[in-house]
Amino acid sequence: QKDQKEHQIQEYLDELAFLAETAGAITVKRFYQKLPHPDSRTFVGKGKLQQIAEYIQGKDIDLLIFDDELNGSQISNIEKEVKIKVIDRSDLILDIFARRAKTAQAKAQVELAQYQYILPRLRGMWKHLERLGGGIGTRGPGETEIETDRRIVRDKISLLRNRLKEIDKQAFTQRKDRGEFIRVSLVGYTNVGKSTLMNLLSKSEVLAENKLFATLDTTTRKIVYENTPFLLSDTVGFIRKLPHHLVESFKSTLDEVREADILLHIVDISHPNYEDQIGVVNKTLQELDAFEKPILTIFNKMDLYEKNTFDEWLEADTKKEIIKDLEERWQHATGGNAIFVSALERTNLEMLRMRILDKVRELYRIRYPYKT
Ligand code: GDP
């Protein structure tokens, strides 16, 4: 039990490190602490914070990242102690999204989320500026200054909301113009291989990178398998503890998922926390009212799974047995809607195409019974 907990914490920190790398940082050290409640002033306890500060002192380190959301005064209290910049997981995710946003919609969505994130933290940030200014004669802002700032931020937020509403309207019309095609959406935790599979299924070139959130904007492609056309779109990757505001501002990107007819849920079976990730995706789908749609679960990266799971000396029969058990388990859990592939080694892709085609045809038959 204890080991498992420990393991989980390490996995979470691995993910945070991976996020940090995606944002261009190199991580040098990890700390964690088990507390019944986070400290209201500094999140971690006093001793732990001192330990962190001592570690940082004299080293070439410029950023401290927390895996949980901090409030404005916690950030400023911690910064006072460690004397370097402090951000939290939400901040980091927002930063990554901001770097990757390309379309006007994605940019506005990220900006909206950023303003919503800073609004409740304005007071803490002012305190912070006051301290940086330091010295005699510098005076912190009065309530009026904080109020003015709040008003500016609020105005920005409503401006962005309006802009997004406009973009939404256009997007809705565009989606309607796509006509009567069956729509298939790829969903999944980030970095599971959505873009790679999108490329393989549609033979297009969508950026695939070993980074989190390589896909921010949805891409939609028309595909024809054996004379049956349908639309395939790639969506933003889901992740645990996605900042609340980000989920809200990405609602319209997620409309793609909400309006899809069929979902392909991609899972990275080689990831130690893959079951957790399935849970995060399912929960998000429930929040989007999309969980009742037909879902085909695609267990990807089977090549890596085999590499990580099997020692060389293990007999081929035993390996087969283990994989068979795994497949049976998930076929059972998904009501027979599971398929095991490797996008990298192109294993089972033809079968995957046929499974998708079956589902698409079935829906066309239900929807347009007189046409065929
Ligand atoms: P996305 O974030 O879900 O769109 O994931 P990507 O398609 O960008 O893939 C993330 C990383 O996983 C990339 O480095 C891919 O090359 C790699 N990848 C994708 N599919 C496989 C696979 O079947 N096996 C292995 N070993 N790696 C894969």
XYZ file of C-alpha atoms and ligand atoms in Angstrom:
400
model
C 0.000 0.000 0.000
C 2.696 2.428 1.115
C 4.909 1.458 -1.800
C 2.091 2.023 -4.201
C 1.434 5.479 -2.824
C 5.121 6.301 -3.093
C 5.162 5.033 -6.636
C 2.177 7.154 -7.532
C 3.809 10.300 -6.156
C 6.881 9.613 -8.274
C 4.699 9.141 -11.337
C 2.985 12.461 -10.689
C 6.337 14.165 -10.320
C 7.540 12.463 -13.502
C 4.600 13.951 -15.303
C 5.272 17.382 -13.838
C 8.912 17.105 -14.963
C 7.744 16.116 -18.421
C 5.430 19.134 -18.494
C 8.323 21.347 -17.419
C 10.495 19.925 -20.188
C 7.750 20.588 -22.676
C 7.873 24.210 -21.558
C 11.645 24.239 -22.111
C 12.930 23.750 -18.564
C 15.407 21.209 -17.226
C 14.490 19.761 -13.848
C 17.270 19.152 -11.372
C 15.619 18.122 -8.122
C 12.290 16.933 -6.713
C 10.822 17.366 -3.272
C 7.617 16.082 -1.782
C 5.988 16.030 1.565
C 3.068 14.182 3.113
C 0.904 16.423 5.244
C -2.654 15.949 6.507
C -3.425 19.425 5.125
C -1.377 21.828 3.069
C 0.021 24.728 5.071
C -2.225 27.731 4.468
C 0.707 30.157 4.334
C 3.344 28.261 2.401
C 1.649 25.069 1.160
C 4.517 22.854 2.386
C 5.634 22.940 6.007
C 8.234 25.335 7.371
C 10.998 22.746 7.631
C 10.445 21.478 4.119
C 10.486 24.975 2.728
C 13.751 25.697 4.495
C 15.201 22.503 3.081
C 14.166 23.588 -0.416
C 15.588 27.079 0.069
C 18.897 25.647 1.279
C 19.102 23.350 -1.693
C 18.501 26.215 -4.117
C 20.938 28.604 -2.493
C 24.042 29.241 -4.553
C 22.882 27.021 -7.396
C 21.968 28.029 -10.902
C 18.260 27.347 -10.443
C 15.637 29.864 -11.447
C 12.267 28.221 -11.069
C 10.352 26.263 -8.430
C 7.228 24.466 -9.655
C 4.466 23.053 -7.441
C 2.234 20.223 -8.650
C -0.801 21.682 -6.883
C -2.556 24.967 -7.316
C -1.269 27.734 -5.030
C -3.005 30.969 -4.150
C -1.456 34.395 -4.629
C -0.264 34.833 -1.080
C 1.208 31.325 -0.915
C 3.218 32.081 -4.031
C 4.496 35.311 -2.581
C 5.277 33.735 0.833
C 7.214 30.910 -0.781
C 9.099 33.269 -3.078
C 10.162 35.300 -0.083
C 11.773 32.175 1.349
C 13.373 30.630 -1.737
C 14.203 33.906 -3.535
C 13.428 32.522 -6.983
C 10.304 32.508 -9.125
C 7.541 30.147 -8.011
C 4.781 28.816 -10.236
C 2.201 26.053 -9.934
C 0.995 23.304 -12.235
C -1.807 25.435 -13.667
C 0.611 28.217 -14.475
C 2.891 25.754 -16.211
C 0.075 24.238 -18.262
C -1.156 27.698 -19.228
C 2.355 28.564 -20.349
C 2.550 25.485 -22.558
C -0.845 26.163 -24.040
C 0.121 29.769 -24.714
C 3.247 28.699 -26.589
C 1.343 26.232 -28.706
C -1.822 28.111 -29.504
C -1.866 28.858 -33.217
C -5.385 29.725 -34.306
C -7.212 32.857 -33.191
C -9.566 30.658 -31.223
C -6.874 28.782 -29.323
C -5.065 32.044 -28.597
C -8.190 33.713 -27.239
C -9.028 30.642 -25.173
C -5.607 30.578 -23.554
C -5.637 34.300 -22.920
C -9.044 34.032 -21.284
C -7.824 31.223 -19.043
C -4.743 33.261 -18.102
C -6.777 36.289 -17.078
C -9.171 34.113 -15.106
C -6.206 32.556 -13.396
C -4.677 35.867 -12.313
C -7.891 37.609 -11.238
C -8.085 36.046 -7.754
C -4.301 36.330 -7.401
C -3.980 40.063 -8.039
C -3.596 41.046 -4.406
C -0.779 38.554 -3.852
C 0.951 39.773 -6.976
C 0.820 43.372 -5.850
C 2.375 42.364 -2.551
C 5.050 40.689 -4.557
C 5.805 43.787 -6.662
C 5.928 45.876 -3.524
C 8.580 43.599 -2.122
C 10.620 43.542 -5.288
C 10.568 47.342 -5.329
C 11.704 47.131 -1.720
C 13.442 49.868 0.214
C 12.243 53.028 1.865
C 9.707 55.136 0.108
C 8.077 52.429 -1.956
C 4.526 52.087 -1.019
C 2.223 49.234 -1.872
C -0.933 49.841 -3.820
C -4.038 50.930 -2.021
C -7.364 49.212 -2.408
C -8.171 51.547 -5.312
C -5.184 50.405 -7.344
C -6.065 46.771 -6.783
C -9.654 47.572 -7.733
C -8.551 49.333 -10.909
C -6.465 46.349 -11.871
C -9.310 44.016 -11.163
C -11.544 46.079 -13.381
C -9.036 46.028 -16.227
C -8.725 42.266 -15.968
C -12.499 41.822 -15.786
C -12.969 43.983 -18.890
C -10.377 41.895 -20.698
C -12.215 38.735 -19.684
C -15.559 39.891 -21.019
C -13.932 41.132 -24.223
C -12.339 37.735 -24.798
C -15.567 35.946 -23.954
C -17.365 37.956 -26.620
C -14.666 37.311 -29.163
C -14.876 33.588 -28.454
C -18.647 33.656 -28.815
C -18.207 35.116 -32.296
C -15.618 32.490 -33.226
C -17.939 29.817 -31.815
C -20.755 30.953 -34.058
C -18.525 30.721 -37.116
C -17.191 27.330 -36.050
C -20.705 26.048 -35.514
C -21.706 27.090 -39.028
C -18.556 25.480 -40.381
C -19.276 22.260 -38.571
C -22.824 22.284 -39.891
C -21.476 22.783 -43.408
C -19.662 19.527 -43.072
C -22.977 17.994 -43.938
C -24.194 14.573 -43.131
C -20.871 12.842 -42.700
C -20.395 10.624 -39.691
C -17.914 12.290 -37.378
C -15.200 10.412 -35.555
C -13.070 12.078 -32.865
C -9.790 10.936 -31.414
C -9.639 11.485 -27.668
C -7.119 10.435 -25.062
C -4.646 11.486 -22.445
C -1.874 13.661 -23.759
C 1.093 11.980 -25.508
C -0.632 8.635 -26.079
C -0.204 8.787 -29.868
C -3.291 10.614 -31.111
C -1.463 12.657 -33.751
C 0.540 9.648 -34.879
C -2.615 7.603 -35.359
C -4.355 10.522 -37.017
C -1.497 10.590 -39.531
C -1.648 6.873 -40.137
C -5.396 6.735 -40.446
C -5.622 9.735 -42.728
C -2.152 9.588 -44.274
C -1.716 13.261 -43.476
C 1.094 15.092 -41.811
C 0.076 16.249 -38.369
C 2.847 17.242 -36.003
C 3.717 14.324 -33.698
C 6.164 15.055 -30.924
C 7.158 13.398 -27.731
C 5.862 16.351 -25.790
C 2.716 17.034 -23.904
C -0.026 18.905 -25.745
C 1.509 18.818 -29.193
C -2.074 19.174 -30.382
C -3.913 22.256 -29.281
C -6.245 22.993 -32.102
C -8.495 20.459 -33.643
C -7.662 19.164 -37.078
C -10.379 17.567 -39.138
C -9.793 15.390 -42.191
C -12.170 13.746 -44.568
C -11.370 10.079 -44.983
C -12.747 7.481 -47.374
C -12.392 3.771 -46.602
C -13.847 1.421 -49.160
C -16.088 4.113 -50.581
C -17.392 5.103 -47.162
C -16.544 8.683 -46.257
C -16.343 10.061 -42.744
C -14.670 12.905 -40.863
C -11.844 12.297 -38.430
C -10.671 14.920 -35.938
C -7.872 15.105 -33.471
C -8.542 17.025 -30.236
C -6.601 18.484 -27.369
C -5.056 15.878 -25.069
C -6.638 15.455 -21.667
C -4.540 15.595 -18.542
C -5.145 15.210 -14.837
C -5.687 18.378 -12.846
C -6.225 20.475 -15.947
C -6.715 23.997 -14.630
C -10.383 24.506 -14.071
C -10.507 27.689 -16.126
C -8.773 26.045 -18.995
C -11.427 23.370 -19.229
C -14.016 26.105 -19.323
C -12.255 28.144 -21.967
C -11.555 25.094 -24.097
C -15.204 24.128 -24.111
C -15.588 25.080 -27.760
C -12.584 23.023 -28.824
C -14.187 20.224 -26.902
C -17.432 20.770 -28.829
C -15.777 18.700 -31.480
C -15.918 15.806 -29.006
C -19.404 16.668 -27.851
C -20.727 16.662 -31.399
C -18.868 13.557 -32.554
C -20.760 10.400 -33.503
C -18.015 7.968 -32.593
C -15.083 8.343 -30.214
C -11.741 6.621 -30.556
C -10.229 6.606 -27.098
C -6.473 6.139 -27.468
C -4.596 4.704 -24.494
C -0.832 4.414 -24.026
C -0.710 0.884 -22.641
C 3.028 1.194 -21.960
C 2.491 3.981 -19.442
C 2.699 2.800 -15.820
C -0.289 4.950 -14.922
C -2.398 4.125 -17.929
C -5.419 3.020 -15.900
C -5.391 6.348 -14.093
C -5.246 8.092 -17.445
C -8.229 6.117 -18.723
C -10.077 7.318 -15.639
C -9.199 10.974 -16.293
C -10.393 10.730 -19.894
C -13.615 8.953 -18.959
C -14.341 11.543 -16.313
C -13.782 14.361 -18.797
C -16.036 12.615 -21.316
C -18.727 12.358 -18.675
C -18.402 16.065 -17.954
C -18.882 16.707 -21.668
C -21.925 14.419 -21.805
C -20.040 12.366 -24.367
C -19.590 9.152 -22.420
C -22.660 7.486 -23.877
C -21.416 7.691 -27.454
C -20.042 4.597 -29.180
C -16.426 4.356 -28.036
C -13.686 2.188 -29.499
C -10.755 1.974 -27.098
C -7.423 1.723 -28.874
C -4.572 0.428 -26.746
C -1.535 1.884 -28.477
C 2.234 1.427 -27.995
C 1.993 -2.352 -27.650
C 5.628 -2.524 -28.819
C 6.748 -0.516 -25.781
C 4.482 -2.486 -23.476
C 6.168 -5.697 -24.575
C 9.600 -4.189 -24.241
C 8.882 -2.907 -20.720
C 7.055 -5.981 -19.513
C 9.005 -8.943 -20.788
C 12.476 -10.133 -19.978
C 14.299 -11.681 -22.876
C 14.499 -15.137 -21.328
C 10.746 -15.348 -20.948
C 9.291 -17.986 -23.247
C 7.280 -16.855 -26.216
C 4.297 -18.874 -25.011
C 4.318 -17.145 -21.646
C 4.459 -13.742 -23.315
C 1.520 -14.663 -25.488
C -0.368 -15.830 -22.435
C 0.205 -12.535 -20.591
C -0.881 -10.480 -23.587
C -3.925 -12.672 -24.050
C -4.934 -12.089 -20.422
C -4.485 -8.375 -20.830
C -6.559 -8.321 -23.994
C -9.314 -10.411 -22.468
C -9.467 -8.193 -19.448
C -9.920 -5.045 -21.522
C -12.248 -6.611 -24.049
C -14.390 -7.488 -21.095
C -14.162 -4.020 -19.542
C -15.057 -2.274 -22.812
C -17.769 -4.674 -23.875
C -15.681 -6.012 -26.756
C -14.732 -2.536 -27.980
C -10.988 -2.750 -27.471
C -8.218 -3.084 -30.004
C -4.474 -3.421 -29.448
C -2.089 -1.721 -31.831
C 1.335 -0.215 -32.253
C 1.319 2.921 -34.347
C 5.109 2.828 -34.406
C 5.402 -0.702 -35.740
C 2.160 -0.451 -37.704
C 0.746 -3.524 -35.979
C -2.965 -4.207 -36.306
C -3.626 -0.997 -38.202
C -5.587 -2.693 -40.959
C -7.776 -4.332 -38.340
C -8.219 -0.938 -36.701
C -9.352 0.594 -40.001
C -11.897 -2.167 -40.428
C -13.209 -1.756 -36.883
C -13.678 1.977 -37.471
C -15.294 1.336 -40.825
C -17.744 -1.141 -39.259
C -18.807 1.395 -36.679
C -19.129 4.180 -39.237
C -21.219 2.032 -41.569
C -23.439 0.902 -38.750
C -24.215 4.525 -37.882
C -24.893 5.450 -41.526
C -27.335 2.564 -41.663
C -29.135 3.708 -38.540
C -29.193 7.325 -39.621
C -30.089 6.913 -43.269
C -31.901 3.590 -43.469
C -33.326 4.322 -46.929
C -30.124 5.290 -48.642
C -28.464 1.878 -48.804
P -0.523 12.845 -28.803
O -0.033 13.855 -27.838
O -1.515 11.917 -28.176
O -1.003 13.415 -30.102
O 0.740 11.882 -29.121
P 1.733 11.862 -30.378
O 1.086 11.256 -31.564
O 2.352 13.210 -30.530
O 2.802 10.800 -29.866
C 3.546 10.977 -28.688
C 4.851 10.208 -28.743
O 4.599 8.794 -28.728
C 5.637 10.451 -30.039
O 6.996 10.497 -29.698
C 5.332 9.244 -30.891
O 6.354 8.957 -31.801
C 5.217 8.160 -29.829
N 4.380 7.022 -30.260
C 3.169 7.067 -30.851
N 2.697 5.834 -31.094
C 3.644 4.954 -30.641
C 3.749 3.500 -30.606
O 2.880 2.744 -31.028
N 4.872 2.988 -30.020
C 5.863 3.778 -29.527
N 6.921 3.176 -28.980
N 5.797 5.129 -29.542
C 4.713 5.717 -30.101
